[in-house]
C-alpha cells in the first residue's frame, strides 16, 4: 500500500523547530569567543542560506523554483509496510517514507537541491564540499547539475579508494571529485609533504573544501554542508510535512511512534521535527532517534559543554540498553567529550522531547535482511538501525495487543553498501557488548565528577 | 602525527559513523591528523580497553587535547576561514 501526494499537494513551507524549542538555542561562538554574526559566515555560505541558518521564523516558504526541481522525485511515497506487519503478526500499522527514490538514492538531495539553488540565486558559480563514503558528495553533484553550478568534491582518500562507484556517480553528474588530501590546496600540500601516504580524514577534506571556497578571489565559490546545520535540517522537514499530509489522506489521525536513524541528525530531524511540534503542543508521541551501539553519540556520549556555552552540549544520562545510566569511560580526568549531532536534535533530546535508542550492528543487519525479504527494498546500513527499532516497537505492540501507528524514515537504499551485507552473511561481523564488570568500573570512575547543568524546561 | 606502536587490534574493523563505511582501528588511531579520532573511545570501548591503549601511547598533553570539547560546526568553519585568510 502506497500513499501518494500530487505535486499540487506538496508542502510549500519548511518547518523550523528553532522557533518552538522550549529552551532556545544559543548562537554558536566564533574564534574570538563572541557569538557568530551572520556576516561572519558570508565567506562560506550565501546570505540567503545564512538567513535560514539563524532564522527563528516557524515557517519558511519553499521557492516555487525549488519545488519545480524537487518534483523530480518528490513528493516521495509513504508506504505501509504490510508485508512486514504480516510477517511480524503485529497489530501495529507501520508506515515509512521512501527517501530512497531520489536520484542519489537517499534523503540528502532534499537539502542539496535548495542549497544549490540558493547559491545560484546569490550569483555563486561553484560549490565545494567534502564527503566520506560519497552519499553527500553525490547528492550535491546531482543538485549542482540541476541548477547549473560547478561542483568540486574533496573525498577522503580512504573512502575514495573504498567507494569508487560513488565517485563515478559524481563524475556522471559533472562534478569533479578528488581524493583528499590533494595537491590542489595549501592544506593538502602541507599534509602530503609531511605524510604522503595519509589516508585523509573528514577534517582535512573540510579544510580543503573551505580553503578552495574562501581562496577564490572572484567571490564566486562557496562551501556546502550536508548535515548538522540548522538550514540543512530545515530543508529536510519536507519529509515529515509530506508524511503528515499522507497520513491524513488515509485517515490516520494519530501517530504513536516516530523513528529515524540519527547520524548527523538530518534525516531523523527531517521526518520527526513536524511531529516534535505536535508533541510540544501536547500530543503523546514517542519520538526515537536510533544510533549504533558501536559508536553512540546521543545515548552514551557525555555532552559536556565548555563553561559559559550552555544548552547544546549539556550532559545526557539516558538509559543504556543494559538498563544502566552510562557515560563512556573517561580516558583522562574529564572524560572524552564528543558532540557530532545537530544542535537542534541535541537540544530536543536534552529537553526530553526525544528518546534516543541504540542498536547493535548484528541486530540491524538481521533486521535489514528481514526487511528486504518481506518489503523487498535493500536498505542502507544506517537505515537498518531505524528498521531494527521499528521491529522492536511492532513486536512490543503485538505483545501488548495495541494497534499502534509507527512511522519511520527509510532514508536510503543500500545498493552501494552490499559489501557490509556480504560481511554479515558470511558471519564476519560480531558484536562486542561491554562486559558488566567494565561497565561498573566505568561508572565508578565517574561517580565523583561534578554534575553539569542541564538547560531544560522539565515539561517532558 | 601520532605513531602508535602496533596493537593486536589494529586490523580490527568497525563502521565509521563519520565516513559511512568500515575502517580499521589503525585508521582511527591515525586518521591523517595529529591526534586519534575524537570518537575513538566511543567507537571501540565495547571491544577492548581503548582508553588504556591511549593512556599508554599518548602524552598527557595529547590526552588533554583529545578530551577537549569539540567546537560546534559553525565555529569550526569560522576558524578555517580565519586560517585561510591569515595564510593568503
Short mmCIF file of C-alpha atoms in Angstrom, two decimals:
data_model
loop_
_atom_site.label_atom_id
_atom_site.label_comp_id
_atom_site.label_asym_id
_atom_site.label_seq_id
_atom_site.Cartn_x
_atom_site.Cartn_y
_atom_site.Cartn_z
CA UNK A 1 0.00 0.00 0.00
CA UNK A 2 1.38 3.34 -1.04
CA UNK A 3 0.08 6.84 -0.43
CA UNK A 4 0.98 9.47 -2.96
CA UNK A 5 0.65 13.21 -2.95
CA UNK A 6 0.26 15.05 -6.20
CA UNK A 7 2.71 17.83 -6.98
CA UNK A 8 -0.03 20.32 -6.12
CA UNK A 9 -0.25 18.82 -2.64
CA UNK A 10 3.44 19.15 -1.78
CA UNK A 11 4.13 21.27 1.35
CA UNK A 12 5.08 24.81 0.37
CA UNK A 13 6.88 25.77 3.57
CA UNK A 14 9.64 24.19 5.62
CA UNK A 15 9.23 23.91 9.40
CA UNK A 16 11.84 25.48 11.68
CA UNK A 17 11.97 23.84 15.11
CA UNK A 18 14.21 26.64 16.39
CA UNK A 19 11.06 28.78 16.61
CA UNK A 20 9.39 26.39 19.05
CA UNK A 21 12.17 24.91 21.15
CA UNK A 22 11.11 25.45 24.75
CA UNK A 23 14.71 26.30 25.65
CA UNK A 24 16.05 28.40 22.77
CA UNK A 25 19.38 27.60 21.17
CA UNK A 26 22.17 29.99 21.94
CA UNK A 27 24.21 31.21 18.98
CA UNK A 28 27.46 29.38 18.22
CA UNK A 29 30.68 31.11 19.17
CA UNK A 30 33.28 32.43 16.76
CA UNK A 31 37.06 32.14 17.12
CA UNK A 32 37.04 35.33 19.23
CA UNK A 33 34.64 33.78 21.71
CA UNK A 34 31.80 36.07 20.71
CA UNK A 35 28.51 34.90 19.20
CA UNK A 36 28.75 34.38 15.47
CA UNK A 37 27.19 37.16 13.39
CA UNK A 38 25.54 36.39 10.04
CA UNK A 39 28.19 38.34 8.15
CA UNK A 40 30.91 36.16 9.69
CA UNK A 41 29.53 33.24 7.72
CA UNK A 42 29.46 35.04 4.36
CA UNK A 43 32.83 33.70 3.11
CA UNK A 44 31.42 30.17 3.22
CA UNK A 45 27.68 30.47 2.67
CA UNK A 46 25.47 32.79 0.61
CA UNK A 47 23.46 35.27 2.67
CA UNK A 48 20.11 33.75 1.72
CA UNK A 49 21.13 30.46 3.38
CA UNK A 50 22.71 32.28 6.33
CA UNK A 51 19.35 33.94 6.93
CA UNK A 52 17.79 30.49 7.18
CA UNK A 53 20.58 29.27 9.45
CA UNK A 54 19.90 31.98 12.02
CA UNK A 55 16.17 32.32 11.47
CA UNK A 56 13.67 31.97 14.28
CA UNK A 57 10.68 32.06 11.92
CA UNK A 58 8.48 29.00 12.35
CA UNK A 59 7.60 28.54 8.68
CA UNK A 60 9.84 29.39 5.75
CA UNK A 61 8.49 29.46 2.21
CA UNK A 62 9.91 26.98 -0.28
CA UNK A 63 10.54 28.92 -3.50
CA UNK A 64 8.44 27.74 -6.44
CA UNK A 65 11.59 27.12 -8.50
CA UNK A 66 12.94 24.83 -5.78
CA UNK A 67 9.66 22.91 -5.76
CA UNK A 68 9.92 22.51 -9.53
CA UNK A 69 13.30 20.84 -9.01
CA UNK A 70 12.15 18.71 -6.09
CA UNK A 71 9.33 17.36 -8.27
CA UNK A 72 11.92 15.12 -9.96
CA UNK A 73 11.23 12.68 -7.13
CA UNK A 74 9.00 14.44 -4.58
CA UNK A 75 6.56 14.09 -3.01
CA UNK A 76 8.12 10.78 -2.02
CA UNK A 77 5.70 7.90 -1.44
CA UNK A 78 4.50 6.90 2.00
CA UNK A 79 4.37 3.12 2.11
CA UNK A 80 2.52 0.95 4.55
CA UNK A 81 4.80 -1.99 5.38
CA UNK A 82 2.01 -4.55 5.15
CA UNK A 83 4.32 -7.44 4.33
CA UNK A 84 6.45 -6.74 7.39
CA UNK A 85 3.34 -6.34 9.54
CA UNK A 86 2.07 -9.75 8.39
CA UNK A 87 5.41 -11.41 8.96
CA UNK A 88 5.58 -9.98 12.47
CA UNK A 89 1.90 -10.71 13.17
CA UNK A 90 1.66 -7.29 14.72
CA UNK A 91 -1.49 -5.23 15.17
CA UNK A 92 0.67 -2.13 14.61
CA UNK A 93 0.30 -0.19 11.39
CA UNK A 94 3.80 0.57 10.11
CA UNK A 95 4.36 3.40 7.65
CA UNK A 96 7.57 4.61 6.08
CA UNK A 97 8.70 7.47 3.88
CA UNK A 98 10.71 6.09 1.00
CA UNK A 99 13.56 8.54 0.57
CA UNK A 100 15.49 6.00 -1.47
CA UNK A 101 13.57 7.11 -4.57
CA UNK A 102 15.66 10.26 -5.02
CA UNK A 103 18.13 10.28 -7.91
CA UNK A 104 21.05 9.97 -5.48
CA UNK A 105 19.25 7.23 -3.56
CA UNK A 106 18.90 8.95 -0.19
CA UNK A 107 17.33 11.90 1.63
CA UNK A 108 20.41 14.06 1.00
CA UNK A 109 19.12 15.79 -2.16
CA UNK A 110 16.31 17.35 -0.07
CA UNK A 111 18.87 19.90 1.10
CA UNK A 112 21.42 19.64 -1.71
CA UNK A 113 18.90 20.95 -4.23
CA UNK A 114 17.76 24.03 -2.28
CA UNK A 115 21.33 24.79 -1.24
CA UNK A 116 22.47 24.70 -4.86
CA UNK A 117 19.50 26.83 -5.93
CA UNK A 118 20.05 29.50 -3.24
CA UNK A 119 23.72 29.69 -4.14
CA UNK A 120 22.85 30.12 -7.80
CA UNK A 121 20.41 32.89 -6.91
CA UNK A 122 23.16 34.62 -4.98
CA UNK A 123 25.39 34.62 -8.06
CA UNK A 124 27.63 31.76 -7.00
CA UNK A 125 29.11 29.68 -9.82
CA UNK A 126 30.82 26.84 -8.00
CA UNK A 127 30.27 24.83 -4.81
CA UNK A 128 32.82 22.87 -2.85
CA UNK A 129 32.22 20.21 -0.28
CA UNK A 130 33.75 17.22 1.45
CA UNK A 131 32.45 13.68 1.51
CA UNK A 132 33.23 10.37 3.17
CA UNK A 133 31.53 7.39 1.56
CA UNK A 134 30.09 9.75 -1.04
CA UNK A 135 26.39 9.94 -0.23
CA UNK A 136 26.53 13.70 0.31
CA UNK A 137 29.05 14.30 -2.46
CA UNK A 138 26.86 12.54 -4.98
CA UNK A 139 23.73 14.37 -3.80
CA UNK A 140 25.40 17.76 -4.17
CA UNK A 141 26.85 16.78 -7.55
CA UNK A 142 23.36 15.93 -8.74
CA UNK A 143 21.94 19.18 -7.35
CA UNK A 144 24.64 21.29 -8.99
CA UNK A 145 23.95 19.60 -12.31
CA UNK A 146 20.27 20.53 -11.94
CA UNK A 147 20.85 24.22 -11.37
CA UNK A 148 23.97 24.68 -13.49
CA UNK A 149 26.73 25.07 -10.91
CA UNK A 150 30.22 23.62 -10.98
CA UNK A 151 30.88 21.25 -8.11
CA UNK A 152 34.15 20.21 -6.53
CA UNK A 153 34.13 17.36 -4.02
CA UNK A 154 37.04 16.50 -1.76
CA UNK A 155 36.57 12.84 -0.93
CA UNK A 156 38.53 11.40 1.98
CA UNK A 157 41.22 9.27 0.38
CA UNK A 158 40.42 6.08 2.32
CA UNK A 159 36.81 6.42 1.15
CA UNK A 160 37.85 7.35 -2.39
CA UNK A 161 39.69 4.04 -2.59
CA UNK A 162 36.93 2.00 -0.93
CA UNK A 163 33.92 3.51 -2.69
CA UNK A 164 34.80 4.03 -6.36
CA UNK A 165 31.19 3.90 -7.56
CA UNK A 166 30.11 6.97 -5.62
CA UNK A 167 32.98 8.88 -7.19
CA UNK A 168 31.76 7.75 -10.60
CA UNK A 169 28.24 8.90 -9.78
CA UNK A 170 29.64 12.36 -9.03
CA UNK A 171 31.51 12.34 -12.33
CA UNK A 172 28.35 11.31 -14.20
CA UNK A 173 26.62 14.39 -12.77
CA UNK A 174 29.51 16.52 -13.95
CA UNK A 175 31.27 17.13 -10.65
CA UNK A 176 34.97 16.91 -10.06
CA UNK A 177 35.87 14.54 -7.25
CA UNK A 178 39.44 14.40 -5.97
CA UNK A 179 40.94 12.34 -3.16
CA UNK A 180 41.78 14.36 -0.07
CA UNK A 181 44.39 15.42 0.85
CA UNK A 182 45.01 16.75 -2.64
CA UNK A 183 47.74 18.81 -4.19
CA UNK A 184 45.17 21.48 -5.04
CA UNK A 185 45.16 23.31 -1.71
CA UNK A 186 47.82 24.57 0.64
CA UNK A 187 46.30 22.43 3.39
CA UNK A 188 46.53 19.32 1.24
CA UNK A 189 50.04 20.01 0.01
CA UNK A 190 51.34 20.63 3.53
CA UNK A 191 49.86 17.36 4.76
CA UNK A 192 51.11 15.34 1.80
CA UNK A 193 54.59 16.75 2.19
CA UNK A 194 54.63 15.58 5.79
CA UNK A 195 52.86 12.26 5.19
CA UNK A 196 52.40 11.25 1.54
CA UNK A 197 50.60 8.03 2.47
CA UNK A 198 48.00 9.58 4.75
CA UNK A 199 44.52 8.05 4.36
CA UNK A 200 43.00 11.51 4.85
CA UNK A 201 40.17 12.49 7.15
CA UNK A 202 36.94 14.42 7.04
CA UNK A 203 38.70 17.23 8.91
CA UNK A 204 41.29 17.56 6.16
CA UNK A 205 38.65 17.31 3.43
CA UNK A 206 36.57 20.05 5.08
CA UNK A 207 39.67 22.23 5.34
CA UNK A 208 40.38 21.75 1.64
CA UNK A 209 36.80 22.48 0.63
CA UNK A 210 36.63 25.63 2.76
CA UNK A 211 40.04 26.81 1.57
CA UNK A 212 39.01 26.38 -2.05
CA UNK A 213 35.86 28.42 -1.46
CA UNK A 214 37.45 31.19 0.59
CA UNK A 215 40.59 31.50 -1.52
CA UNK A 216 38.61 32.12 -4.70
CA UNK A 217 39.21 35.85 -5.11
CA UNK A 218 36.33 36.20 -7.59
CA UNK A 219 33.91 35.53 -4.73
CA UNK A 220 32.02 33.07 -6.94
CA UNK A 221 32.71 29.93 -4.90
CA UNK A 222 31.01 28.84 -1.72
CA UNK A 223 31.05 25.79 0.52
CA UNK A 224 28.15 23.44 1.20
CA UNK A 225 27.49 21.11 4.14
CA UNK A 226 25.05 18.20 4.18
CA UNK A 227 24.26 17.72 7.85
CA UNK A 228 24.22 19.22 11.35
CA UNK A 229 23.42 22.85 10.44
CA UNK A 230 20.01 24.36 11.06
CA UNK A 231 19.26 25.18 7.41
CA UNK A 232 20.08 21.60 6.42
CA UNK A 233 17.59 20.22 8.94
CA UNK A 234 15.07 22.84 7.85
CA UNK A 235 15.16 21.63 4.23
CA UNK A 236 14.73 18.04 5.34
CA UNK A 237 11.47 18.78 7.15
CA UNK A 238 9.65 18.36 3.87
CA UNK A 239 9.81 14.61 4.66
CA UNK A 240 7.76 14.85 7.83
CA UNK A 241 5.44 17.50 6.44
CA UNK A 242 4.59 15.29 3.47
CA UNK A 243 4.11 12.32 5.79
CA UNK A 244 1.55 14.23 7.85
CA UNK A 245 -0.47 15.05 4.75
CA UNK A 246 -0.26 11.46 3.52
CA UNK A 247 -1.36 10.02 6.84
CA UNK A 248 -4.25 12.46 6.98
CA UNK A 249 -5.23 11.43 3.46
CA UNK A 250 -5.81 7.84 4.57
CA UNK A 251 -7.50 8.79 7.80
CA UNK A 252 -4.67 8.15 10.25
CA UNK A 253 -5.38 10.74 12.92
CA UNK A 254 -2.66 9.90 15.42
CA UNK A 255 0.90 8.67 15.20
CA UNK A 256 2.18 6.85 18.29
CA UNK A 257 5.82 6.32 17.42
CA UNK A 258 8.16 8.20 15.08
CA UNK A 259 11.56 6.63 14.35
CA UNK A 260 14.62 7.63 12.35
CA UNK A 261 18.28 6.74 12.33
CA UNK A 262 20.48 9.50 13.66
CA UNK A 263 23.99 10.17 12.44
CA UNK A 264 24.44 13.90 12.00
CA UNK A 265 20.72 14.20 12.60
CA UNK A 266 19.36 15.48 9.30
CA UNK A 267 17.22 12.57 8.13
CA UNK A 268 15.89 11.98 11.62
CA UNK A 269 15.10 15.67 12.01
CA UNK A 270 13.51 15.77 8.57
CA UNK A 271 10.88 13.21 9.48
CA UNK A 272 10.46 13.98 13.15
CA UNK A 273 10.54 17.75 13.64
CA UNK A 274 6.99 18.35 12.41
CA UNK A 275 5.89 15.70 14.96
CA UNK A 276 8.05 17.28 17.66
CA UNK A 277 5.93 20.39 17.12
CA UNK A 278 2.83 18.28 17.79
CA UNK A 279 4.46 16.94 20.93
CA UNK A 280 5.32 20.43 22.11
CA UNK A 281 1.65 21.26 21.58
CA UNK A 282 0.53 18.35 23.75
CA UNK A 283 0.44 15.25 21.53
CA UNK A 284 1.53 11.95 23.06
CA UNK A 285 4.19 10.64 20.66
CA UNK A 286 7.32 8.61 21.25
CA UNK A 287 9.97 10.12 19.01
CA UNK A 288 13.04 7.89 18.77
CA UNK A 289 16.40 8.68 17.18
CA UNK A 290 18.31 5.44 16.71
CA UNK A 291 22.07 5.12 16.58
CA UNK A 292 24.60 2.27 16.62
CA UNK A 293 25.73 0.85 19.94
CA UNK A 294 29.16 0.61 18.36
CA UNK A 295 29.53 4.37 18.35
CA UNK A 296 26.78 6.05 20.30
CA UNK A 297 26.53 9.80 20.49
CA UNK A 298 23.11 10.51 21.96
CA UNK A 299 22.76 7.53 24.26
CA UNK A 300 26.20 7.44 25.79
CA UNK A 301 28.40 10.38 24.91
CA UNK A 302 28.77 12.78 27.78
CA UNK A 303 27.61 16.02 26.28
CA UNK A 304 29.93 18.12 28.34
CA UNK A 305 29.93 21.69 27.27
CA UNK A 306 32.63 24.26 27.79
CA UNK A 307 31.81 26.65 30.59
CA UNK A 308 29.71 29.59 29.56
CA UNK A 309 28.43 27.85 26.48
CA UNK A 310 25.26 26.18 27.65
CA UNK A 311 22.42 24.14 26.22
CA UNK A 312 23.90 22.33 23.23
CA UNK A 313 26.38 20.02 24.88
CA UNK A 314 24.83 19.51 28.24
CA UNK A 315 25.47 16.07 29.66
CA UNK A 316 22.96 13.41 28.79
CA UNK A 317 22.42 10.47 31.04
CA UNK A 318 19.83 8.41 29.22
CA UNK A 319 19.22 4.78 29.93
CA UNK A 320 21.77 2.49 28.43
CA UNK A 321 20.35 -0.59 26.72
CA UNK A 322 21.58 -2.75 29.61
CA UNK A 323 19.48 -0.65 31.91
CA UNK A 324 22.22 1.50 33.35
CA UNK A 325 22.89 5.15 33.25
CA UNK A 326 26.14 5.14 31.42
CA UNK A 327 28.81 7.57 30.38
CA UNK A 328 31.71 6.43 28.22
CA UNK A 329 34.79 5.52 30.18
CA UNK A 330 36.98 8.55 30.68
CA UNK A 331 40.42 8.31 29.17
CA UNK A 332 41.58 11.06 31.47
CA UNK A 333 40.15 13.16 34.24
CA UNK A 334 37.42 14.88 32.25
CA UNK A 335 36.41 12.01 30.03
CA UNK A 336 36.11 12.09 26.29
CA UNK A 337 33.74 14.75 25.11
CA UNK A 338 32.19 14.42 21.76
CA UNK A 339 29.46 16.22 20.02
CA UNK A 340 28.69 15.38 16.44
CA UNK A 341 24.96 15.73 16.46
CA UNK A 342 22.96 18.63 15.11
CA UNK A 343 22.43 21.21 17.88
CA UNK A 344 18.67 21.23 17.27
CA UNK A 345 18.47 17.45 17.75
CA UNK A 346 20.69 17.58 20.83
CA UNK A 347 18.58 20.33 22.33
CA UNK A 348 15.39 18.34 21.74
CA UNK A 349 16.99 15.32 23.45
CA UNK A 350 18.07 17.40 26.43
CA UNK A 351 14.55 18.80 26.66
CA UNK A 352 13.14 15.27 26.80
CA UNK A 353 11.20 15.56 23.55
CA UNK A 354 13.16 12.69 22.02
CA UNK A 355 14.03 9.27 23.43
CA UNK A 356 17.28 8.06 21.87
CA UNK A 357 17.91 4.37 21.45
CA UNK A 358 21.00 2.39 20.41
CA UNK A 359 21.01 -0.78 18.31
CA UNK A 360 23.82 -3.24 17.75
CA UNK A 361 25.01 -3.97 14.25
CA UNK A 362 24.12 -7.66 14.11
CA UNK A 363 20.54 -6.91 15.05
CA UNK A 364 20.49 -4.14 12.45
CA UNK A 365 21.72 -6.40 9.66
CA UNK A 366 19.33 -9.14 10.77
CA UNK A 367 16.50 -6.60 10.61
CA UNK A 368 17.69 -5.31 7.22
CA UNK A 369 17.60 -8.82 5.78
CA UNK A 370 14.18 -9.46 7.28
CA UNK A 371 13.03 -6.19 5.74
CA UNK A 372 14.49 -6.97 2.32
CA UNK A 373 12.85 -10.41 2.37
CA UNK A 374 9.45 -9.02 3.28
CA UNK A 375 9.24 -5.47 1.93
CA UNK A 376 11.74 -6.01 -0.89
CA UNK A 377 13.91 -2.90 -0.78
CA UNK A 378 17.51 -3.27 0.43
CA UNK A 379 18.13 -0.54 2.98
CA UNK A 380 21.31 1.46 3.60
CA UNK A 381 23.14 0.22 6.69
CA UNK A 382 22.22 3.36 8.63
CA UNK A 383 18.57 2.92 7.67
CA UNK A 384 18.71 -0.58 9.15
CA UNK A 385 19.05 0.97 12.62
CA UNK A 386 15.63 2.53 12.23
CA UNK A 387 14.22 -0.74 10.91
CA UNK A 388 15.54 -2.65 13.94
CA UNK A 389 13.84 -0.17 16.25
CA UNK A 390 10.60 -0.39 14.24
CA UNK A 391 10.59 -4.18 14.54
CA UNK A 392 11.10 -3.86 18.31
CA UNK A 393 8.17 -1.46 18.57
CA UNK A 394 5.96 -3.65 16.37
CA UNK A 395 6.72 -6.73 18.47
CA UNK A 396 6.01 -4.71 21.61
CA UNK A 397 2.66 -3.68 20.15
CA UNK A 398 1.88 -7.35 19.46
CA UNK A 399 2.77 -8.34 23.00
CA UNK A 400 0.68 -5.51 24.41
CA UNK A 401 -2.12 -6.11 21.92
CA UNK A 402 -2.10 -2.45 20.89
CA UNK A 403 -2.92 -1.06 17.46
CA UNK A 404 -0.11 1.44 17.37
CA UNK A 405 0.77 3.61 14.40
CA UNK A 406 4.51 3.56 13.77
CA UNK A 407 6.12 5.90 11.26
CA UNK A 408 9.75 5.84 10.21
CA UNK A 409 12.13 7.23 7.66
CA UNK A 410 13.51 4.81 5.11
CA UNK A 411 16.38 7.17 4.48
CA UNK A 412 18.11 5.47 1.59
CA UNK A 413 18.87 2.30 -0.31
CA UNK A 414 21.88 0.12 0.34
CA UNK A 415 22.81 -0.80 -3.21
CA UNK A 416 26.19 0.88 -2.78
CA UNK A 417 26.78 -0.86 0.54
CA UNK A 418 26.49 -4.51 -0.34
CA UNK A 419 29.98 -5.31 0.99
CA UNK A 420 28.64 -4.80 4.51
CA UNK A 421 25.82 -7.25 3.80
CA UNK A 422 28.38 -9.72 2.46
CA UNK A 423 30.39 -9.46 5.69
CA UNK A 424 27.25 -10.06 7.74
CA UNK A 425 26.05 -13.03 5.68
CA UNK A 426 29.48 -14.63 5.79
CA UNK A 427 29.50 -14.31 9.57
CA UNK A 428 32.42 -11.91 9.68
CA UNK A 429 30.66 -9.36 11.85
CA UNK A 430 30.46 -9.67 15.60
CA UNK A 431 29.06 -7.62 18.40
CA UNK A 432 31.09 -6.69 21.40
CA UNK A 433 28.81 -5.94 24.31
CA UNK A 434 30.57 -4.17 27.13
CA UNK A 435 31.15 -6.62 30.00
CA UNK A 436 29.18 -5.78 33.12
CA UNK A 437 32.40 -5.63 35.13
CA UNK A 438 33.85 -2.98 32.81
CA UNK A 439 30.61 -1.08 32.90
CA UNK A 440 30.63 -0.90 36.67
CA UNK A 441 34.29 0.10 36.65
CA UNK A 442 33.48 2.91 34.24
CA UNK A 443 30.59 4.10 36.34
CA UNK A 444 32.77 4.12 39.43
CA UNK A 445 35.37 6.21 37.68
CA UNK A 446 32.90 8.99 37.01
CA UNK A 447 30.84 8.95 40.15
CA UNK A 448 32.70 11.87 41.71
CA UNK A 449 32.65 14.08 38.64
CA UNK A 450 30.62 17.25 39.05
CA UNK A 451 27.16 17.02 37.53
CA UNK A 452 26.87 19.67 34.84
CA UNK A 453 23.83 21.88 34.49
CA UNK A 454 21.16 20.84 32.04
CA UNK A 455 19.19 23.59 30.33
CA UNK A 456 15.64 22.28 30.03
CA UNK A 457 12.13 23.23 30.99
CA UNK A 458 11.30 19.89 32.61
CA UNK A 459 7.98 19.59 30.77
CA UNK A 460 8.92 16.27 29.14
CA UNK B 1 51.20 12.75 13.74
CA UNK B 2 50.82 10.18 16.47
CA UNK B 3 52.58 6.93 15.61
CA UNK B 4 51.09 4.23 17.73
CA UNK B 5 53.01 1.07 18.37
CA UNK B 6 51.44 -1.96 16.77
CA UNK B 7 48.43 -3.20 18.63
CA UNK B 8 46.95 -6.69 18.41
CA UNK B 9 43.69 -4.97 17.50
CA UNK B 10 44.85 -2.60 14.79
CA UNK B 11 43.43 -4.64 11.92
CA UNK B 12 40.01 -4.92 13.55
CA UNK B 13 37.34 -3.03 11.65
CA UNK B 14 34.35 -1.02 12.74
CA UNK B 15 31.80 1.04 10.86
CA UNK B 16 32.87 4.67 10.87
CA UNK B 17 29.84 6.89 11.51
CA UNK B 18 31.69 9.86 10.07
CA UNK B 19 32.81 8.33 6.79
CA UNK B 20 29.96 5.87 6.33
CA UNK B 21 31.99 2.73 5.71
CA UNK B 22 34.16 0.28 7.68
CA UNK B 23 37.63 1.37 8.77
CA UNK B 24 40.40 -0.47 10.64
CA UNK B 25 41.38 0.61 14.13
CA UNK B 26 44.70 1.84 12.79
CA UNK B 27 42.76 4.48 10.83
CA UNK B 28 41.00 5.69 13.96
CA UNK B 29 44.37 5.90 15.69
CA UNK B 30 45.95 7.89 12.87
CA UNK B 31 43.20 9.49 10.83
CA UNK B 32 45.52 11.80 8.93
CA UNK B 33 45.76 14.22 11.81
CA UNK B 34 47.87 14.88 14.83
CA UNK B 35 45.59 13.01 17.20
CA UNK B 36 43.40 9.93 17.12
CA UNK B 37 39.81 10.48 16.08
CA UNK B 38 37.76 12.16 18.78
CA UNK B 39 35.22 9.35 18.59
CA UNK B 40 37.77 6.61 19.11
CA UNK B 41 36.76 5.75 22.67
CA UNK B 42 33.05 5.75 21.87
CA UNK B 43 33.56 3.54 18.85
CA UNK B 44 35.92 0.99 20.36
CA UNK B 45 35.21 0.87 24.09
CA UNK B 46 32.98 -2.16 23.75
CA UNK B 47 35.67 -4.25 22.11
CA UNK B 48 38.75 -3.70 24.25
CA UNK B 49 40.35 -1.23 26.61
CA UNK B 50 40.92 1.52 24.07
CA UNK B 51 41.18 4.12 26.81
CA UNK B 52 44.04 2.13 28.36
CA UNK B 53 45.80 1.94 25.00
CA UNK B 54 45.51 5.68 24.52
CA UNK B 55 46.81 6.34 28.01
CA UNK B 56 49.85 4.24 27.16
CA UNK B 57 50.72 5.86 23.87
CA UNK B 58 49.66 9.49 24.18
CA UNK B 59 51.38 12.19 26.17
CA UNK B 60 49.38 13.95 28.89
CA UNK B 61 49.19 17.00 26.61
CA UNK B 62 47.82 14.92 23.75
CA UNK B 63 45.28 13.28 26.04
CA UNK B 64 44.21 16.68 27.24
CA UNK B 65 43.86 17.90 23.66
CA UNK B 66 41.83 14.83 22.72
CA UNK B 67 39.48 15.39 25.63
CA UNK B 68 38.70 18.99 24.85
CA UNK B 69 35.10 19.60 23.91
CA UNK B 70 34.97 19.90 20.13
CA UNK B 71 33.69 23.14 18.76
CA UNK B 72 30.38 23.44 17.03
CA UNK B 73 30.42 23.04 13.28
CA UNK B 74 29.88 26.73 12.62
CA UNK B 75 32.74 27.65 14.94
CA UNK B 76 34.98 25.12 13.20
CA UNK B 77 34.15 26.61 9.82
CA UNK B 78 34.91 30.13 11.00
CA UNK B 79 38.26 29.02 12.36
CA UNK B 80 39.07 27.53 8.96
CA UNK B 81 38.06 30.76 7.25
CA UNK B 82 40.30 32.75 9.57
CA UNK B 83 43.17 30.36 8.90
CA UNK B 84 42.79 30.65 5.12
CA UNK B 85 42.60 34.45 5.30
CA UNK B 86 45.64 34.61 7.51
CA UNK B 87 47.62 32.43 5.12
CA UNK B 88 46.67 34.33 1.97
#
